[in-house]
């Protein structure tokens, strides 16, 4: 009976330590998100100036053991192309009044594989743009930095029409953007102080 109690206590202790090993991280000032696309005049890009991200991970030393959750929110009206008219057309196309954020939510990490200088993550999640949600597969690179923060980098190409977004036009319809855009990201998340 004592042996059974010891095993039970050991198991509970192990489960509790595994639970407490998970740590919440939030995006810091080194986070960068950019949207790139094409038009009949020239290629364009918009820097997303307001991105929030929060994730729960297990980081041991300089190793990433698990990523159990991640949510990213990008404020549509913080997107900056450097051209005010283009910005307005972009916000309108993305229906920013009704849908102020583009969001990504991790559903599952299928694998974490060590790669040169970090890890390669094969993930499944949902991306919501203009109120339409689609499931997306992303391959993301991750690196644990010397200060304990974790940087995720990657990109995702998408067809705006699949999200019911009409590609923006300008100058009375003479300049048209292409329907394909790419979201490029470098998310650096730091552990939240307890």
Short mmCIF file of N, CA and C in Angstrom, two decimals:
data_model
loop_
_atom_site.label_atom_id
_atom_site.label_comp_id
_atom_site.label_asym_id
_atom_site.label_seq_id
_atom_site.Cartn_x
_atom_site.Cartn_y
_atom_site.Cartn_z
N UNK A 1 0.82 -1.20 0.00
CA UNK A 1 0.00 0.00 0.00
C UNK A 1 0.86 1.26 0.00
N UNK A 2 1.96 1.21 0.80
CA UNK A 2 2.86 2.36 0.83
C UNK A 2 3.49 2.58 -0.54
N UNK A 3 3.84 1.46 -1.21
CA UNK A 3 4.46 1.55 -2.55
C UNK A 3 3.50 2.20 -3.53
N UNK A 4 2.21 1.82 -3.48
CA UNK A 4 1.21 2.39 -4.36
C UNK A 4 1.05 3.89 -4.10
N UNK A 5 1.03 4.28 -2.83
CA UNK A 5 0.93 5.70 -2.47
C UNK A 5 2.13 6.48 -2.98
N UNK A 6 3.31 5.90 -2.88
CA UNK A 6 4.53 6.56 -3.36
C UNK A 6 4.49 6.76 -4.86
N UNK A 7 4.03 5.73 -5.58
CA UNK A 7 3.93 5.83 -7.04
C UNK A 7 2.91 6.90 -7.42
N UNK A 8 1.77 6.90 -6.73
CA UNK A 8 0.73 7.90 -7.00
C UNK A 8 1.25 9.30 -6.75
N UNK A 9 1.94 9.48 -5.64
CA UNK A 9 2.51 10.78 -5.29
C UNK A 9 3.54 11.23 -6.33
N UNK A 10 4.36 10.30 -6.78
CA UNK A 10 5.37 10.59 -7.79
C UNK A 10 4.71 11.00 -9.11
N UNK A 11 3.66 10.29 -9.49
CA UNK A 11 2.94 10.59 -10.71
C UNK A 11 2.29 11.97 -10.65
N UNK A 12 1.64 12.28 -9.53
CA UNK A 12 1.02 13.61 -9.35
C UNK A 12 2.08 14.70 -9.40
N UNK A 13 3.20 14.45 -8.75
CA UNK A 13 4.30 15.42 -8.74
C UNK A 13 4.83 15.67 -10.15
N UNK A 14 4.96 14.59 -10.93
CA UNK A 14 5.44 14.71 -12.31
C UNK A 14 4.46 15.52 -13.16
N UNK A 15 3.16 15.20 -13.03
CA UNK A 15 2.15 15.92 -13.81
C UNK A 15 2.10 17.40 -13.45
N UNK A 16 2.23 17.70 -12.17
CA UNK A 16 2.23 19.10 -11.74
C UNK A 16 3.44 19.84 -12.27
N UNK A 17 4.60 19.21 -12.25
CA UNK A 17 5.81 19.88 -12.73
C UNK A 17 5.73 20.09 -14.24
N UNK A 18 5.12 19.13 -14.95
CA UNK A 18 4.96 19.29 -16.40
C UNK A 18 4.03 20.46 -16.71
N UNK A 19 2.96 20.59 -15.90
CA UNK A 19 2.02 21.69 -16.09
C UNK A 19 2.70 23.03 -15.83
N UNK A 20 3.47 23.12 -14.74
CA UNK A 20 4.12 24.37 -14.39
C UNK A 20 5.27 24.71 -15.33
N UNK A 21 5.78 23.73 -16.07
CA UNK A 21 6.88 23.99 -16.98
C UNK A 21 6.42 24.81 -18.19
N UNK A 22 5.12 24.79 -18.46
CA UNK A 22 4.60 25.59 -19.55
C UNK A 22 4.58 27.06 -19.14
N UNK A 23 5.08 27.90 -20.02
CA UNK A 23 5.22 29.32 -19.70
C UNK A 23 4.54 30.16 -20.76
N UNK A 24 3.92 31.25 -20.33
CA UNK A 24 3.26 32.17 -21.27
C UNK A 24 4.27 33.21 -21.77
N UNK A 25 4.24 33.43 -23.07
CA UNK A 25 5.11 34.40 -23.73
C UNK A 25 4.24 35.40 -24.48
N UNK A 26 4.74 36.65 -24.59
CA UNK A 26 4.04 37.69 -25.36
C UNK A 26 5.01 38.33 -26.35
N UNK A 27 4.45 38.82 -27.45
CA UNK A 27 5.26 39.49 -28.47
C UNK A 27 5.94 40.71 -27.89
N UNK A 28 7.21 40.91 -28.27
CA UNK A 28 7.92 42.11 -27.83
C UNK A 28 8.14 43.06 -29.01
N UNK A 29 8.93 44.12 -28.77
CA UNK A 29 9.10 45.17 -29.79
C UNK A 29 9.86 44.72 -31.03
N UNK A 30 10.46 43.54 -31.00
CA UNK A 30 11.20 43.04 -32.16
C UNK A 30 10.31 42.28 -33.15
N UNK A 31 9.01 42.30 -32.92
CA UNK A 31 8.07 41.62 -33.81
C UNK A 31 7.84 42.46 -35.07
N UNK A 32 7.87 41.79 -36.22
CA UNK A 32 7.66 42.46 -37.50
C UNK A 32 6.73 41.63 -38.37
N UNK A 33 5.74 42.28 -38.97
CA UNK A 33 4.83 41.62 -39.91
C UNK A 33 4.70 42.52 -41.13
N UNK A 34 4.77 41.91 -42.31
CA UNK A 34 4.67 42.67 -43.56
C UNK A 34 3.77 41.91 -44.52
N UNK A 35 2.94 42.65 -45.25
CA UNK A 35 2.09 42.06 -46.29
C UNK A 35 2.59 42.58 -47.63
N UNK A 36 2.85 41.67 -48.56
CA UNK A 36 3.35 42.08 -49.88
C UNK A 36 2.39 41.62 -50.96
N UNK A 37 2.35 42.40 -52.05
CA UNK A 37 1.47 42.05 -53.16
C UNK A 37 1.94 42.71 -54.44
N UNK A 38 1.13 42.56 -55.47
CA UNK A 38 1.47 43.12 -56.79
C UNK A 38 0.33 44.03 -57.25
N UNK A 39 0.62 44.85 -58.24
CA UNK A 39 -0.42 45.65 -58.89
C UNK A 39 -0.03 45.86 -60.34
N UNK A 40 -0.95 46.44 -61.11
CA UNK A 40 -0.65 46.70 -62.52
C UNK A 40 0.41 47.78 -62.69
N UNK A 41 0.68 48.55 -61.60
CA UNK A 41 1.68 49.61 -61.66
C UNK A 41 3.02 49.15 -61.09
N UNK A 42 3.00 48.60 -59.89
CA UNK A 42 4.23 48.13 -59.24
C UNK A 42 3.89 47.23 -58.06
N UNK A 43 4.88 46.49 -57.60
CA UNK A 43 4.69 45.68 -56.40
C UNK A 43 4.52 46.62 -55.21
N UNK A 44 3.84 46.15 -54.16
CA UNK A 44 3.62 46.97 -52.99
C UNK A 44 3.83 46.14 -51.73
N UNK A 45 4.02 46.83 -50.63
CA UNK A 45 4.07 46.15 -49.33
C UNK A 45 3.50 47.07 -48.26
N UNK A 46 2.99 46.45 -47.22
CA UNK A 46 2.46 47.21 -46.08
C UNK A 46 3.06 46.64 -44.81
N UNK A 47 3.64 47.52 -44.01
CA UNK A 47 4.14 47.11 -42.70
C UNK A 47 2.98 47.16 -41.71
N UNK A 48 2.82 46.09 -40.94
CA UNK A 48 1.77 46.05 -39.92
C UNK A 48 2.39 46.59 -38.64
N UNK A 49 1.94 47.77 -38.23
CA UNK A 49 2.60 48.45 -37.11
C UNK A 49 2.07 48.04 -35.75
N UNK A 50 0.94 47.33 -35.71
CA UNK A 50 0.40 46.89 -34.42
C UNK A 50 0.05 45.39 -34.49
N UNK A 51 0.92 44.59 -33.92
CA UNK A 51 0.73 43.14 -33.87
C UNK A 51 0.86 42.67 -32.43
N UNK A 52 -0.13 41.91 -31.98
CA UNK A 52 -0.07 41.33 -30.65
C UNK A 52 -0.02 39.81 -30.80
N UNK A 53 0.76 39.16 -29.95
CA UNK A 53 0.84 37.70 -29.99
C UNK A 53 1.07 37.18 -28.59
N UNK A 54 0.44 36.06 -28.30
CA UNK A 54 0.64 35.40 -27.01
C UNK A 54 0.66 33.90 -27.24
N UNK A 55 1.63 33.24 -26.62
CA UNK A 55 1.75 31.79 -26.78
C UNK A 55 2.17 31.12 -25.49
N UNK A 56 1.90 29.83 -25.42
CA UNK A 56 2.32 29.03 -24.27
C UNK A 56 3.29 27.98 -24.79
N UNK A 57 4.49 27.96 -24.20
CA UNK A 57 5.56 27.07 -24.66
C UNK A 57 6.28 26.42 -23.50
N UNK A 58 7.01 25.37 -23.84
CA UNK A 58 7.96 24.80 -22.89
C UNK A 58 9.34 25.01 -23.50
N UNK A 59 10.14 25.85 -22.84
CA UNK A 59 11.50 26.14 -23.29
C UNK A 59 12.44 25.69 -22.18
N UNK A 60 13.37 24.80 -22.53
CA UNK A 60 14.35 24.32 -21.55
C UNK A 60 15.74 24.69 -22.04
N UNK A 61 16.42 25.56 -21.30
CA UNK A 61 17.74 26.03 -21.73
C UNK A 61 17.60 26.75 -23.05
N UNK A 62 18.30 26.27 -24.07
CA UNK A 62 18.17 26.89 -25.39
C UNK A 62 17.36 26.00 -26.34
N UNK A 63 16.49 25.15 -25.75
CA UNK A 63 15.69 24.24 -26.56
C UNK A 63 14.20 24.50 -26.44
N UNK A 64 13.51 24.36 -27.57
CA UNK A 64 12.05 24.48 -27.61
C UNK A 64 11.47 23.08 -27.58
N UNK A 65 10.81 22.74 -26.48
CA UNK A 65 10.25 21.40 -26.31
C UNK A 65 8.83 21.32 -26.83
N UNK A 66 8.02 22.36 -26.61
CA UNK A 66 6.62 22.34 -27.05
C UNK A 66 6.07 23.74 -27.23
N UNK A 67 5.14 23.86 -28.16
CA UNK A 67 4.34 25.07 -28.36
C UNK A 67 2.89 24.60 -28.26
N UNK A 68 2.22 24.94 -27.17
CA UNK A 68 0.87 24.41 -26.95
C UNK A 68 -0.24 25.37 -27.38
N UNK A 69 0.06 26.65 -27.46
CA UNK A 69 -0.94 27.60 -27.98
C UNK A 69 -0.23 28.84 -28.52
N UNK A 70 -0.88 29.46 -29.49
CA UNK A 70 -0.37 30.72 -30.05
C UNK A 70 -1.54 31.44 -30.71
N UNK A 71 -1.70 32.71 -30.35
CA UNK A 71 -2.70 33.55 -31.00
C UNK A 71 -2.04 34.85 -31.40
N UNK A 72 -2.26 35.25 -32.65
CA UNK A 72 -1.67 36.48 -33.20
C UNK A 72 -2.80 37.36 -33.73
N UNK A 73 -2.77 38.66 -33.38
CA UNK A 73 -3.75 39.64 -33.87
C UNK A 73 -3.01 40.79 -34.53
N UNK A 74 -3.38 41.09 -35.77
CA UNK A 74 -2.77 42.19 -36.52
C UNK A 74 -3.84 43.23 -36.81
N UNK A 75 -3.65 44.45 -36.35
CA UNK A 75 -4.65 45.50 -36.55
C UNK A 75 -4.61 45.97 -38.00
N UNK A 76 -5.74 45.83 -38.68
CA UNK A 76 -5.82 46.17 -40.10
C UNK A 76 -5.44 47.63 -40.34
N UNK A 77 -5.99 48.54 -39.52
CA UNK A 77 -5.75 49.96 -39.77
C UNK A 77 -4.39 50.44 -39.26
N UNK A 78 -3.52 49.49 -38.88
CA UNK A 78 -2.13 49.85 -38.58
C UNK A 78 -1.23 49.47 -39.76
N UNK A 79 -1.86 48.93 -40.83
CA UNK A 79 -1.08 48.57 -42.03
C UNK A 79 -0.71 49.84 -42.77
N UNK A 80 0.55 49.96 -43.13
CA UNK A 80 1.06 51.19 -43.72
C UNK A 80 1.84 50.88 -45.00
N UNK A 81 1.29 51.32 -46.14
CA UNK A 81 1.96 51.13 -47.42
C UNK A 81 2.86 52.31 -47.77
N UNK A 82 2.71 53.40 -47.01
CA UNK A 82 3.45 54.62 -47.33
C UNK A 82 2.66 55.53 -48.25
N UNK A 83 1.46 55.08 -48.68
CA UNK A 83 0.60 55.88 -49.54
C UNK A 83 -0.80 55.90 -48.92
N UNK A 84 -1.24 57.07 -48.49
CA UNK A 84 -2.51 57.18 -47.76
C UNK A 84 -3.71 56.64 -48.53
N UNK A 85 -3.78 56.92 -49.83
CA UNK A 85 -4.92 56.45 -50.62
C UNK A 85 -4.92 54.93 -50.70
N UNK A 86 -3.74 54.36 -50.89
CA UNK A 86 -3.63 52.90 -50.94
C UNK A 86 -4.04 52.29 -49.60
N UNK A 87 -3.61 52.94 -48.50
CA UNK A 87 -3.99 52.46 -47.17
C UNK A 87 -5.51 52.44 -47.02
N UNK A 88 -6.18 53.53 -47.40
CA UNK A 88 -7.64 53.62 -47.28
C UNK A 88 -8.33 52.53 -48.09
N UNK A 89 -7.84 52.32 -49.32
CA UNK A 89 -8.41 51.28 -50.18
C UNK A 89 -8.21 49.89 -49.58
N UNK A 90 -7.05 49.69 -48.96
CA UNK A 90 -6.74 48.40 -48.33
C UNK A 90 -7.66 48.15 -47.14
N UNK A 91 -7.85 49.18 -46.29
CA UNK A 91 -8.72 49.04 -45.12
C UNK A 91 -10.17 48.74 -45.56
N UNK A 92 -10.60 49.44 -46.62
CA UNK A 92 -11.96 49.22 -47.12
C UNK A 92 -12.12 47.80 -47.65
N UNK A 93 -11.14 47.35 -48.43
CA UNK A 93 -11.19 45.99 -49.00
C UNK A 93 -11.21 44.93 -47.91
N UNK A 94 -10.48 45.18 -46.82
CA UNK A 94 -10.41 44.22 -45.70
C UNK A 94 -11.56 44.40 -44.71
N UNK A 95 -12.49 45.33 -45.02
CA UNK A 95 -13.68 45.55 -44.19
C UNK A 95 -13.30 45.82 -42.73
N UNK A 96 -12.37 46.76 -42.57
CA UNK A 96 -11.78 47.01 -41.26
C UNK A 96 -12.76 47.52 -40.20
N UNK A 97 -13.82 48.20 -40.64
CA UNK A 97 -14.79 48.70 -39.64
C UNK A 97 -15.47 47.54 -38.92
N UNK A 98 -15.87 46.53 -39.68
CA UNK A 98 -16.55 45.37 -39.09
C UNK A 98 -15.55 44.33 -38.56
N UNK A 99 -14.36 44.30 -39.16
CA UNK A 99 -13.35 43.28 -38.81
C UNK A 99 -12.00 43.96 -38.62
N UNK A 100 -11.79 44.58 -37.45
CA UNK A 100 -10.59 45.40 -37.25
C UNK A 100 -9.27 44.62 -37.18
N UNK A 101 -9.34 43.30 -37.03
CA UNK A 101 -8.10 42.52 -36.89
C UNK A 101 -8.05 41.35 -37.86
N UNK A 102 -6.84 41.04 -38.31
CA UNK A 102 -6.54 39.77 -38.96
C UNK A 102 -5.98 38.90 -37.84
N UNK A 103 -6.52 37.68 -37.68
CA UNK A 103 -6.07 36.85 -36.56
C UNK A 103 -5.62 35.47 -37.03
N UNK A 104 -4.66 34.95 -36.29
CA UNK A 104 -4.21 33.57 -36.50
C UNK A 104 -4.27 32.86 -35.16
N UNK A 105 -4.80 31.64 -35.17
CA UNK A 105 -4.87 30.85 -33.95
C UNK A 105 -4.34 29.44 -34.23
N UNK A 106 -3.33 29.05 -33.48
CA UNK A 106 -2.73 27.72 -33.61
C UNK A 106 -3.72 26.66 -33.15
N UNK A 107 -3.87 25.60 -33.94
CA UNK A 107 -4.70 24.47 -33.53
C UNK A 107 -3.84 23.29 -33.10
N UNK A 108 -2.73 23.08 -33.83
CA UNK A 108 -1.91 21.89 -33.57
C UNK A 108 -0.50 22.07 -34.12
N UNK A 109 0.48 21.59 -33.35
CA UNK A 109 1.85 21.49 -33.86
C UNK A 109 2.04 20.02 -34.23
N UNK A 110 2.19 19.75 -35.51
CA UNK A 110 2.32 18.37 -35.97
C UNK A 110 3.71 17.82 -35.69
N UNK A 111 4.72 18.69 -35.77
CA UNK A 111 6.09 18.24 -35.48
C UNK A 111 6.99 19.43 -35.16
N UNK A 112 7.99 19.16 -34.32
CA UNK A 112 9.08 20.11 -34.05
C UNK A 112 10.36 19.36 -34.36
N UNK A 113 11.09 19.84 -35.37
CA UNK A 113 12.30 19.15 -35.82
C UNK A 113 13.50 20.08 -35.70
N UNK A 114 14.56 19.63 -35.02
CA UNK A 114 15.77 20.47 -34.97
C UNK A 114 16.29 20.74 -36.39
N UNK A 115 16.66 22.00 -36.65
CA UNK A 115 17.25 22.36 -37.94
C UNK A 115 18.38 23.34 -37.66
N UNK A 116 19.11 23.72 -38.68
CA UNK A 116 20.28 24.57 -38.49
C UNK A 116 19.92 25.84 -37.72
N UNK A 117 20.51 25.99 -36.54
CA UNK A 117 20.30 27.19 -35.74
C UNK A 117 18.96 27.28 -35.04
N UNK A 118 18.18 26.21 -35.03
CA UNK A 118 16.89 26.28 -34.35
C UNK A 118 16.01 25.08 -34.63
N UNK A 119 14.75 25.35 -34.97
CA UNK A 119 13.77 24.29 -35.16
C UNK A 119 12.87 24.61 -36.34
N UNK A 120 12.32 23.56 -36.93
CA UNK A 120 11.31 23.70 -37.97
C UNK A 120 10.01 23.12 -37.40
N UNK A 121 8.94 23.92 -37.43
CA UNK A 121 7.66 23.48 -36.90
C UNK A 121 6.66 23.33 -38.03
N UNK A 122 6.00 22.18 -38.06
CA UNK A 122 4.93 21.95 -39.02
C UNK A 122 3.63 22.14 -38.25
N UNK A 123 2.85 23.18 -38.61
CA UNK A 123 1.70 23.56 -37.79
C UNK A 123 0.40 23.60 -38.59
N UNK A 124 -0.69 23.54 -37.85
CA UNK A 124 -2.03 23.68 -38.40
C UNK A 124 -2.74 24.74 -37.57
N UNK A 125 -3.39 25.70 -38.23
CA UNK A 125 -4.08 26.75 -37.49
C UNK A 125 -5.19 27.35 -38.32
N UNK A 126 -5.82 28.39 -37.78
CA UNK A 126 -6.87 29.09 -38.51
C UNK A 126 -6.47 30.55 -38.71
N UNK A 127 -6.75 31.05 -39.90
CA UNK A 127 -6.46 32.44 -40.25
C UNK A 127 -7.79 33.10 -40.57
N UNK A 128 -8.07 34.23 -39.91
CA UNK A 128 -9.32 34.96 -40.13
C UNK A 128 -9.00 36.32 -40.72
N UNK A 129 -9.56 36.57 -41.91
CA UNK A 129 -9.38 37.83 -42.62
C UNK A 129 -10.76 38.31 -43.07
N UNK A 130 -11.08 39.56 -42.76
CA UNK A 130 -12.36 40.16 -43.16
C UNK A 130 -13.55 39.31 -42.72
N UNK A 131 -13.43 38.66 -41.58
CA UNK A 131 -14.52 37.87 -41.02
C UNK A 131 -14.62 36.45 -41.55
N UNK A 132 -13.76 36.07 -42.48
CA UNK A 132 -13.76 34.71 -43.05
C UNK A 132 -12.59 33.92 -42.46
N UNK A 133 -12.87 32.72 -41.97
CA UNK A 133 -11.84 31.89 -41.34
C UNK A 133 -11.53 30.68 -42.21
N UNK A 134 -10.24 30.44 -42.42
CA UNK A 134 -9.77 29.28 -43.20
C UNK A 134 -8.70 28.55 -42.39
N UNK A 135 -8.62 27.24 -42.60
CA UNK A 135 -7.57 26.44 -41.97
C UNK A 135 -6.32 26.54 -42.84
N UNK A 136 -5.17 26.77 -42.20
CA UNK A 136 -3.91 26.91 -42.95
C UNK A 136 -2.83 26.03 -42.34
N UNK A 137 -2.02 25.46 -43.22
CA UNK A 137 -0.82 24.73 -42.79
C UNK A 137 0.36 25.68 -42.93
N UNK A 138 1.16 25.81 -41.89
CA UNK A 138 2.34 26.67 -41.93
C UNK A 138 3.57 25.90 -41.49
N UNK A 139 4.65 26.09 -42.22
CA UNK A 139 5.95 25.61 -41.77
C UNK A 139 6.69 26.83 -41.25
N UNK A 140 7.06 26.79 -39.98
CA UNK A 140 7.62 27.95 -39.30
C UNK A 140 8.99 27.59 -38.74
N UNK A 141 9.92 28.54 -38.82
CA UNK A 141 11.23 28.35 -38.19
C UNK A 141 11.19 29.00 -36.81
N UNK A 142 11.82 28.36 -35.84
CA UNK A 142 11.86 28.91 -34.48
C UNK A 142 13.29 28.88 -33.97
N UNK A 143 13.61 29.91 -33.19
CA UNK A 143 14.94 29.99 -32.58
C UNK A 143 14.79 30.50 -31.16
N UNK A 144 15.43 29.80 -30.22
CA UNK A 144 15.46 30.27 -28.84
C UNK A 144 16.68 31.19 -28.71
N UNK A 145 16.43 32.45 -28.34
CA UNK A 145 17.49 33.44 -28.25
C UNK A 145 18.21 33.38 -26.90
N UNK A 146 19.36 34.02 -26.81
CA UNK A 146 20.17 33.97 -25.58
C UNK A 146 19.46 34.58 -24.39
N UNK A 147 18.52 35.52 -24.63
CA UNK A 147 17.79 36.14 -23.52
C UNK A 147 16.55 35.33 -23.11
N UNK A 148 16.35 34.16 -23.73
CA UNK A 148 15.21 33.30 -23.39
C UNK A 148 13.97 33.55 -24.23
N UNK A 149 14.00 34.61 -25.06
CA UNK A 149 12.87 34.86 -25.96
C UNK A 149 12.92 33.85 -27.11
N UNK A 150 11.81 33.72 -27.82
CA UNK A 150 11.74 32.79 -28.94
C UNK A 150 11.26 33.56 -30.17
N UNK A 151 11.98 33.39 -31.29
CA UNK A 151 11.62 34.07 -32.54
C UNK A 151 11.09 33.05 -33.55
N UNK A 152 9.89 33.33 -34.07
CA UNK A 152 9.28 32.51 -35.10
C UNK A 152 9.29 33.30 -36.40
N UNK A 153 9.75 32.68 -37.49
CA UNK A 153 9.76 33.35 -38.79
C UNK A 153 9.10 32.45 -39.83
N UNK A 154 8.48 33.10 -40.80
CA UNK A 154 7.85 32.34 -41.88
C UNK A 154 7.04 33.25 -42.77
N UNK A 155 6.31 32.65 -43.70
CA UNK A 155 5.45 33.41 -44.60
C UNK A 155 4.29 32.52 -45.05
N UNK A 156 3.24 33.18 -45.50
CA UNK A 156 2.07 32.44 -46.00
C UNK A 156 1.47 33.20 -47.17
N UNK A 157 1.41 32.54 -48.32
CA UNK A 157 0.80 33.14 -49.51
C UNK A 157 -0.68 32.78 -49.55
N UNK A 158 -1.52 33.76 -49.87
CA UNK A 158 -2.95 33.49 -49.91
C UNK A 158 -3.63 34.26 -51.03
N UNK A 159 -4.80 33.76 -51.39
CA UNK A 159 -5.64 34.38 -52.41
C UNK A 159 -6.71 35.19 -51.67
N UNK A 160 -6.70 36.51 -51.83
CA UNK A 160 -7.65 37.36 -51.11
C UNK A 160 -9.10 37.02 -51.45
N UNK A 161 -9.35 36.56 -52.67
CA UNK A 161 -10.71 36.24 -53.08
C UNK A 161 -11.29 35.10 -52.23
N UNK A 162 -10.44 34.17 -51.79
CA UNK A 162 -10.90 33.07 -50.94
C UNK A 162 -11.44 33.58 -49.60
N UNK A 163 -11.01 34.78 -49.20
CA UNK A 163 -11.50 35.41 -47.97
C UNK A 163 -12.57 36.48 -48.27
N UNK A 164 -13.12 36.40 -49.48
CA UNK A 164 -14.14 37.33 -49.96
C UNK A 164 -13.68 38.78 -49.89
N UNK A 165 -12.39 38.99 -50.17
CA UNK A 165 -11.81 40.34 -50.21
C UNK A 165 -11.61 40.70 -51.68
N UNK A 166 -12.23 41.79 -52.09
CA UNK A 166 -12.07 42.29 -53.45
C UNK A 166 -10.73 43.03 -53.52
N UNK A 167 -9.79 42.59 -54.37
CA UNK A 167 -8.49 43.29 -54.45
C UNK A 167 -8.68 44.78 -54.69
N UNK A 168 -8.00 45.63 -53.89
CA UNK A 168 -8.17 47.09 -54.01
C UNK A 168 -7.79 47.63 -55.39
N UNK A 169 -8.49 48.71 -55.77
CA UNK A 169 -8.16 49.43 -57.01
C UNK A 169 -7.95 50.90 -56.67
N UNK A 170 -7.25 51.61 -57.55
CA UNK A 170 -7.00 53.04 -57.34
C UNK A 170 -7.07 53.77 -58.67
N UNK A 171 -7.07 55.09 -58.59
CA UNK A 171 -7.10 55.98 -59.75
C UNK A 171 -8.19 55.54 -60.74
N UNK A 172 -9.44 55.56 -60.23
CA UNK A 172 -10.61 55.25 -61.04
C UNK A 172 -10.52 53.88 -61.72
N UNK A 173 -9.90 52.94 -61.02
CA UNK A 173 -9.83 51.56 -61.52
C UNK A 173 -8.70 51.28 -62.48
N UNK A 174 -7.84 52.28 -62.73
CA UNK A 174 -6.74 52.06 -63.68
C UNK A 174 -5.58 51.29 -63.05
N UNK A 175 -5.47 51.35 -61.72
CA UNK A 175 -4.44 50.58 -61.02
C UNK A 175 -5.14 49.50 -60.21
N UNK A 176 -4.84 48.26 -60.50
CA UNK A 176 -5.47 47.14 -59.82
C UNK A 176 -4.41 46.29 -59.12
N UNK A 177 -4.73 45.87 -57.90
CA UNK A 177 -3.81 44.97 -57.20
C UNK A 177 -4.14 43.53 -57.56
N UNK A 178 -3.10 42.68 -57.47
CA UNK A 178 -3.31 41.26 -57.72
C UNK A 178 -4.06 40.62 -56.56
N UNK A 179 -4.67 39.47 -56.81
CA UNK A 179 -5.46 38.81 -55.76
C UNK A 179 -4.59 38.04 -54.77
N UNK A 180 -3.35 37.75 -55.14
CA UNK A 180 -2.45 37.00 -54.25
C UNK A 180 -1.59 37.94 -53.41
N UNK A 181 -1.55 37.70 -52.13
CA UNK A 181 -0.67 38.45 -51.23
C UNK A 181 0.10 37.45 -50.36
N UNK A 182 1.20 37.92 -49.79
CA UNK A 182 2.00 37.10 -48.90
C UNK A 182 2.17 37.82 -47.57
N UNK A 183 1.88 37.10 -46.49
CA UNK A 183 2.12 37.63 -45.14
C UNK A 183 3.46 37.08 -44.68
N UNK A 184 4.41 37.97 -44.41
CA UNK A 184 5.73 37.58 -43.91
C UNK A 184 5.82 38.02 -42.45
N UNK A 185 6.34 37.14 -41.60
CA UNK A 185 6.36 37.49 -40.18
C UNK A 185 7.65 37.07 -39.49
N UNK A 186 8.00 37.89 -38.51
CA UNK A 186 9.07 37.57 -37.55
C UNK A 186 8.50 37.93 -36.19
N UNK A 187 8.01 36.91 -35.49
CA UNK A 187 7.41 37.14 -34.17
C UNK A 187 8.43 36.79 -33.10
N UNK A 188 8.77 37.75 -32.27
CA UNK A 188 9.67 37.47 -31.15
C UNK A 188 8.87 37.60 -29.87
N UNK A 189 8.79 36.49 -29.13
CA UNK A 189 7.98 36.43 -27.92
C UNK A 189 8.88 36.28 -26.70
N UNK A 190 8.62 37.08 -25.70
CA UNK A 190 9.37 37.03 -24.44
C UNK A 190 8.49 36.49 -23.32
N UNK A 191 9.13 35.82 -22.37
CA UNK A 191 8.41 35.25 -21.26
C UNK A 191 7.80 36.36 -20.41
N UNK A 192 6.55 36.16 -20.00
CA UNK A 192 5.89 37.13 -19.13
C UNK A 192 6.43 36.95 -17.72
N UNK A 193 6.88 38.06 -17.13
CA UNK A 193 7.43 37.99 -15.77
C UNK A 193 6.34 37.56 -14.81
N UNK A 194 6.70 36.62 -13.92
CA UNK A 194 5.70 36.12 -12.96
C UNK A 194 5.73 36.91 -11.67
#
